[in-house]
CSV table of C-alpha atoms and ligand atoms in Angstrom, one decimal:
chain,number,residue,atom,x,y,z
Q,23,UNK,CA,136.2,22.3,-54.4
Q,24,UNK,CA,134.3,24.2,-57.2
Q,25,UNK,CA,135.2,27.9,-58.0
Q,26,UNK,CA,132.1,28.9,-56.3
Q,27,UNK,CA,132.1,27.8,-54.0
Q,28,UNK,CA,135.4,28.8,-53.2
Q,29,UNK,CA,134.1,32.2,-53.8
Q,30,UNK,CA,131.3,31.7,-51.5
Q,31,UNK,CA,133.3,30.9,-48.7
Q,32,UNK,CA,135.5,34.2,-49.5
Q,33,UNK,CA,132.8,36.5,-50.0
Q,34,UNK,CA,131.0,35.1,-46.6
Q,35,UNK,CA,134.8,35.7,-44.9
Q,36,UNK,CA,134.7,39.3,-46.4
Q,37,UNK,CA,131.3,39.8,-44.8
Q,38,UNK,CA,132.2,38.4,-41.2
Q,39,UNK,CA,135.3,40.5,-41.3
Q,40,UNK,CA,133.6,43.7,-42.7
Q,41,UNK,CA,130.7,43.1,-39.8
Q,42,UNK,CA,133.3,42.7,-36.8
Q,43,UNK,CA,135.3,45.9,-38.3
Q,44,UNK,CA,132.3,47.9,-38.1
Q,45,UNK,CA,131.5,46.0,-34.7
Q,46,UNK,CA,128.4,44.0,-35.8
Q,47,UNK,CA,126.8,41.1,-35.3
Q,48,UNK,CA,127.7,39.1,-38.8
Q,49,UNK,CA,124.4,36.9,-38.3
Q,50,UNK,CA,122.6,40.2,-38.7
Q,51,UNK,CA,123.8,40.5,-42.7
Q,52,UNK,CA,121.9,38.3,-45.2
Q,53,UNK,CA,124.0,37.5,-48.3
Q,54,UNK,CA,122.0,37.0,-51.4
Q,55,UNK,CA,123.9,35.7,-54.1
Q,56,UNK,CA,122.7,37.1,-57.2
Q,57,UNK,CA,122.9,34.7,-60.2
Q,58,UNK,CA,121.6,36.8,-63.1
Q,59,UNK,CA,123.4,35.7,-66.7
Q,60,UNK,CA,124.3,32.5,-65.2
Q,61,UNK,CA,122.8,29.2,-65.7
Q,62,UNK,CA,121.2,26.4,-62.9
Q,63,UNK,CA,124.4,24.5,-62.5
Q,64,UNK,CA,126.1,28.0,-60.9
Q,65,UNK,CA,122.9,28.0,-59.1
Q,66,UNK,CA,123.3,24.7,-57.8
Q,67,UNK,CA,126.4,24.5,-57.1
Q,68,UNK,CA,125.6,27.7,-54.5
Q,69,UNK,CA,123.2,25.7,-53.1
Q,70,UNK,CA,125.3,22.8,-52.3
Q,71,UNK,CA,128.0,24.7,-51.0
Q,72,UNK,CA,125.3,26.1,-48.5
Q,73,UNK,CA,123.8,29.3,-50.2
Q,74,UNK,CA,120.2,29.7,-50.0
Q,75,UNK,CA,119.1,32.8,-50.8
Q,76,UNK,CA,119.0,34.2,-54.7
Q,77,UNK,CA,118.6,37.2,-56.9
Q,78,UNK,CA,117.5,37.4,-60.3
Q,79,UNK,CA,116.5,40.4,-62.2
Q,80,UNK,CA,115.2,39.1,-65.6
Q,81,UNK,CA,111.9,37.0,-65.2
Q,82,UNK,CA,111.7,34.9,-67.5
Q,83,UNK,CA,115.2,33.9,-67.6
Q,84,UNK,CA,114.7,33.2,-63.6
Q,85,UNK,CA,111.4,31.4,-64.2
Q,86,UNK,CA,113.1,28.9,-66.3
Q,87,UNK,CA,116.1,28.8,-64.3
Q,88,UNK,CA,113.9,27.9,-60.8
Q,89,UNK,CA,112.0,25.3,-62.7
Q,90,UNK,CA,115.8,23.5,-63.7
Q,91,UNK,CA,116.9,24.3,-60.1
Q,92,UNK,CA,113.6,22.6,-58.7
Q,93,UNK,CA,114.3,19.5,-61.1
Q,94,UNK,CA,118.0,19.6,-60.3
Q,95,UNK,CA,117.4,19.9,-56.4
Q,96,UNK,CA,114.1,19.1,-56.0
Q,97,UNK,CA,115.1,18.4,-52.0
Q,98,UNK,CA,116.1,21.8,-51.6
Q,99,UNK,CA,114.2,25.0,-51.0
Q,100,UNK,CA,115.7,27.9,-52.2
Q,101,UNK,CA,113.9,31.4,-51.6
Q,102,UNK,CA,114.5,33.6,-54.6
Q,103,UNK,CA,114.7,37.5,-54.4
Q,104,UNK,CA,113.2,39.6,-57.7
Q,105,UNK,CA,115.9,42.2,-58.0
Q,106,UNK,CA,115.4,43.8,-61.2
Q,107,UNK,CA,113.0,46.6,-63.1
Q,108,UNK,CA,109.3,45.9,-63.2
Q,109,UNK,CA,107.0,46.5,-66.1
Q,110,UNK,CA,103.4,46.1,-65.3
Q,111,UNK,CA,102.5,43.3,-67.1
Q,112,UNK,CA,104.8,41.3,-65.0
Q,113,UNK,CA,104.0,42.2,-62.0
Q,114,UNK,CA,101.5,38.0,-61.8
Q,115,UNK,CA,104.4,35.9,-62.4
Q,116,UNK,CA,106.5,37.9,-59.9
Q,117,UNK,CA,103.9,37.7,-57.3
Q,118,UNK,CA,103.4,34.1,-58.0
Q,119,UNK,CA,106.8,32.8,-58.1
Q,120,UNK,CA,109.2,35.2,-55.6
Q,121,UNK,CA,109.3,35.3,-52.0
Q,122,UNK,CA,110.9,39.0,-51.6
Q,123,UNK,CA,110.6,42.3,-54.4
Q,124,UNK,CA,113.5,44.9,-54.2
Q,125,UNK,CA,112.8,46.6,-57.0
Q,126,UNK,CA,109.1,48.4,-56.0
Q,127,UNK,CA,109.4,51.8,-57.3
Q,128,UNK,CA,105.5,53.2,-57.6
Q,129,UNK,CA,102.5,52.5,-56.0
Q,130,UNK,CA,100.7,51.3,-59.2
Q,131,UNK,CA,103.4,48.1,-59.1
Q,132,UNK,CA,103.0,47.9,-55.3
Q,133,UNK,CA,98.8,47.5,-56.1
Q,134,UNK,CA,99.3,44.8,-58.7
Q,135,UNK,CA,101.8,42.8,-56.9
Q,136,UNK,CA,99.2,42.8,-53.7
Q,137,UNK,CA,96.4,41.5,-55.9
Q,138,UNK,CA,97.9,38.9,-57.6
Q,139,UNK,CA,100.0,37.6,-54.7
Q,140,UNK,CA,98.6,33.8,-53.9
Q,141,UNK,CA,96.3,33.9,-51.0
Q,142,UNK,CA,97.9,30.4,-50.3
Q,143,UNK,CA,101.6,31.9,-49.9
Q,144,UNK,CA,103.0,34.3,-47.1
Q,145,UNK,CA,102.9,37.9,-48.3
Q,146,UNK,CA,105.4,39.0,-50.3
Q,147,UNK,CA,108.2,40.5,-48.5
Q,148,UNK,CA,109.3,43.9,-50.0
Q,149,UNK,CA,112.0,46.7,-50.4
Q,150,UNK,CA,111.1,49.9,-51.7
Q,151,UNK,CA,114.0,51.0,-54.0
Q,152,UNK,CA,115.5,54.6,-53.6
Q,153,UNK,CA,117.3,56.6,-56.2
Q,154,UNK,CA,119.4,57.9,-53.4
Q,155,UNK,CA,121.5,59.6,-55.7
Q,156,UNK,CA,119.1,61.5,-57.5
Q,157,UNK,CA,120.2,60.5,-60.8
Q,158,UNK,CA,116.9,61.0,-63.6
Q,159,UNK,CA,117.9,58.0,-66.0
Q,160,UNK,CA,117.9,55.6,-62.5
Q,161,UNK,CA,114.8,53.8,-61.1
Q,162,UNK,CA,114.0,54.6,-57.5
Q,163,UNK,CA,111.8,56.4,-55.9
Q,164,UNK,CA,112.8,59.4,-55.2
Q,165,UNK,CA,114.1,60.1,-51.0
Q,166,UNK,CA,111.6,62.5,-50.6
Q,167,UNK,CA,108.4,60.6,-52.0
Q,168,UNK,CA,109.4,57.8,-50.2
Q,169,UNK,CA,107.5,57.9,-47.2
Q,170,UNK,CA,104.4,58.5,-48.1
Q,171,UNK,CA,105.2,55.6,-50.9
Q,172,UNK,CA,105.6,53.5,-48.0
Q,173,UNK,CA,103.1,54.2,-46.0
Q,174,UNK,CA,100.7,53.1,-49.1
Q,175,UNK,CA,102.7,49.9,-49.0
Q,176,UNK,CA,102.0,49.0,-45.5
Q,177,UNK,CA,98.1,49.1,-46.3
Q,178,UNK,CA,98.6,46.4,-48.7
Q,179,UNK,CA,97.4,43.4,-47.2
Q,180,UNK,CA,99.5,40.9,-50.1
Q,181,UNK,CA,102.5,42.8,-49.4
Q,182,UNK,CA,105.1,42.8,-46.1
Q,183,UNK,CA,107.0,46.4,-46.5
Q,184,UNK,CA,110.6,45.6,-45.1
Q,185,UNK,CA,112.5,47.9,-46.3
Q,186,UNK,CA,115.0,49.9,-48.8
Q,187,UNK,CA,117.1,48.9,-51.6
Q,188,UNK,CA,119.8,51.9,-53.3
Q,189,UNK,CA,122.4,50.7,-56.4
Q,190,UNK,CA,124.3,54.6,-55.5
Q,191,UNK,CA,126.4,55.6,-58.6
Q,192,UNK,CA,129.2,53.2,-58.7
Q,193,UNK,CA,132.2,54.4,-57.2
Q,194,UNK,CA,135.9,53.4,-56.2
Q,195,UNK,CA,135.9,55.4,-53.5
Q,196,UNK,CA,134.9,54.0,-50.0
Q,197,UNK,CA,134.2,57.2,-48.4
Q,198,UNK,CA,131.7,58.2,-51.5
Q,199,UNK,CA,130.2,54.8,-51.0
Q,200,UNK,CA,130.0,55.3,-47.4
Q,201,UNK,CA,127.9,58.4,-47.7
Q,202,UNK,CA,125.4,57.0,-50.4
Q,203,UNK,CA,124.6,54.3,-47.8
Q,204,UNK,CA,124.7,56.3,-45.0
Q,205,UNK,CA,121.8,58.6,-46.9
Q,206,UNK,CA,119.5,55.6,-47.3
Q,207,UNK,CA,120.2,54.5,-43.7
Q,208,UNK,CA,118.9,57.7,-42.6
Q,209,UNK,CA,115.9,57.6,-44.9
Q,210,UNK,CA,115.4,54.3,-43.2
Q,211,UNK,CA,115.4,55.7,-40.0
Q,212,UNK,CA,113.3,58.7,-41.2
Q,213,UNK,CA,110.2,56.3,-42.3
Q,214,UNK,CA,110.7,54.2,-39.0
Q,215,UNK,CA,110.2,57.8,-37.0
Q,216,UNK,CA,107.2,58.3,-39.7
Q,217,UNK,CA,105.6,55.1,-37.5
Q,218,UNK,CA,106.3,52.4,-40.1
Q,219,UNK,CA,108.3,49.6,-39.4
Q,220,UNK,CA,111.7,48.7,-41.1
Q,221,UNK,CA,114.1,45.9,-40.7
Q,222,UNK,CA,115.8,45.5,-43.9
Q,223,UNK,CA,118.5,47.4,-45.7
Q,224,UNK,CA,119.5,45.7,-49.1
Q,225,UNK,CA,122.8,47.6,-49.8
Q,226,UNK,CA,126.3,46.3,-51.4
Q,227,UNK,CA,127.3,44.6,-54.6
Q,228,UNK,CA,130.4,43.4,-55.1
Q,229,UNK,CA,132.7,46.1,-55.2
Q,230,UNK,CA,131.2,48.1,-52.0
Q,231,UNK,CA,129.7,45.1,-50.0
Q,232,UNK,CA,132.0,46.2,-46.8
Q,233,UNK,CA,130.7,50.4,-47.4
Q,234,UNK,CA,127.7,49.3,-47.4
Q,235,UNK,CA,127.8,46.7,-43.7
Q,236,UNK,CA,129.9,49.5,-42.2
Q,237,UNK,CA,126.6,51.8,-43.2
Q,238,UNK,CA,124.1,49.4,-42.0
Q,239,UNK,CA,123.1,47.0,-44.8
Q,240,UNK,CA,121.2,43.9,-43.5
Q,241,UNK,CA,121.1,42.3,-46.9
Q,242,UNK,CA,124.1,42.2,-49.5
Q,243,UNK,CA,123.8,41.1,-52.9
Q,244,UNK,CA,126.1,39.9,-54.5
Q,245,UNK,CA,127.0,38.8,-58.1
Q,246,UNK,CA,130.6,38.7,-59.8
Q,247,UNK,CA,132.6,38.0,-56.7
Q,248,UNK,CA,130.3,34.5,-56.1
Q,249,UNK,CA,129.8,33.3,-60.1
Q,250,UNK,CA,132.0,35.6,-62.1
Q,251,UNK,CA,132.2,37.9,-64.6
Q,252,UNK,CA,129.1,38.4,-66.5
Q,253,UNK,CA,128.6,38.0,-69.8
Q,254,UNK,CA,125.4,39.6,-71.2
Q,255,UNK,CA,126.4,38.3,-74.9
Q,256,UNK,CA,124.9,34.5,-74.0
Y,305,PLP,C1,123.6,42.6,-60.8
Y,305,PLP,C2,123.1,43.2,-59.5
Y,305,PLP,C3,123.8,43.0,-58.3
Y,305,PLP,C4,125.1,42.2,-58.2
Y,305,PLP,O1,126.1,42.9,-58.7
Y,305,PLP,P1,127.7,42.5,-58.6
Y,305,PLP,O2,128.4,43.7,-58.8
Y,305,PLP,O3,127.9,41.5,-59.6
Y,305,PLP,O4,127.9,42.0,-57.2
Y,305,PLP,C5,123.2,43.5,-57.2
Y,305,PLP,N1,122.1,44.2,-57.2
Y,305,PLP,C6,121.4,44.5,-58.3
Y,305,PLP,C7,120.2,45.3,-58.3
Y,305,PLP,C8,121.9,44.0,-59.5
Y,305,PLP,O5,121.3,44.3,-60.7
């Protein structure tokens, strides 16, 4: 067997065991598998040891890493998850070429995204993404602009609000990365009571994946524990 997808199979064994601890329903937590830095052979090899779902937060390296992946695989669909910051004029090829956006920040980006999102593909599912610890040099909307951010969203007839995406300040301990997920789980439930609806929470990385399912989070994404140390240099 390959490294990872040894490393799959322990990451998806983490999950189950972090869901049953926390008394949940494992089939309830998505696991995106977030392949930024590495190439389409890590990609594929996921994708033959079962993954399906992938996060990528520079575009152009992703662009030209789904068009190998589709050459490589070409039987396989793989739905692909923009994870990373948004500058405007990206906002056509990311429409165009993602199924789900966790990064939306600000309405303008929402707007753009709507528009240019193919009338011949489903819309495009998105997370808003909190600054939940209120740190200025993080992107995020802040918690308290949120709601009215999402309720701009749900008018947008290209886009499918689903939910919130946090990266809290990183942290060693649990019970500090308990609370930052705990304060976008609230927020969640705060904008469901403000009559929008929610399903998804896209919270945990590597190092706090089983913080963030006892908290809630219905997507994980994760990186270094799947492919490995990143290395930014190449
Ligand atoms: C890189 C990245 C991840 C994955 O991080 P790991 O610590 O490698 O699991 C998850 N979410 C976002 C937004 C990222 O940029």
């Amino acid at each position: 067997m390959s490294l990872i997808s040894d490393n799959l199979q322990a990451v998806r064994a983490d999950l189950i065991a972090a869901a049953l601890a926390a008394d949940r329903d494992p089939q309830q937590i998505n696991l995106l598998a977030v392949s930024k830095t590495f190439g389409a052979e890590a990609v594929v090899e996921a994708a033959r040891a079962g993954q399906r779902c992938f996060g990528e937060n520079y575009l152009q390296e992703a662009l030209d890493k789904m068009q190998q992946v589709q050459t490589l695989l070409p039987e396989l669909a793989l739905e692909w998850h923009f994870i990373g910051p948004i500058q405007s004029n990206k906002t056509r090829q990311i429409a165009e070429n993602f199924s789900w956006v966790h990064s939306v920040d600000r309405a303008k980006i929402a707007t753009r995204l709507s528009e240019q999102r193919p009338a011949s593909l489903t819309p495009l599912n998105i997370c808003l993404q909190v600054n939940i610890s209120g740190e200025s040099t993080k992107s995020g909307v802040l918690p308290e602009q949120a709601l009215s951010l999402a309720k701009m969203i749900a008018t947008l007839p290209g886009l499918r609000l689903r939910g919130l995406m946090a990266v809290p300040e990183s942290s060693d301990d649990v019970l500090l990365q308990r609370h930052a997920f705990s304060q976008l789980r609230q927020l969640k439930e705060q904008i469901q009571a403000g009559g929008i609806a929610l399903d998804t929470l896209s919270m945990g990385m590597s190092s706090d994946m089983g913080a963030a399912i006892a908290e809630g989070s219905t997507m994980v994404r994760i990186g270094s524990a799947i492919f490995g140390k990143r290395d930014y240099a190449k």
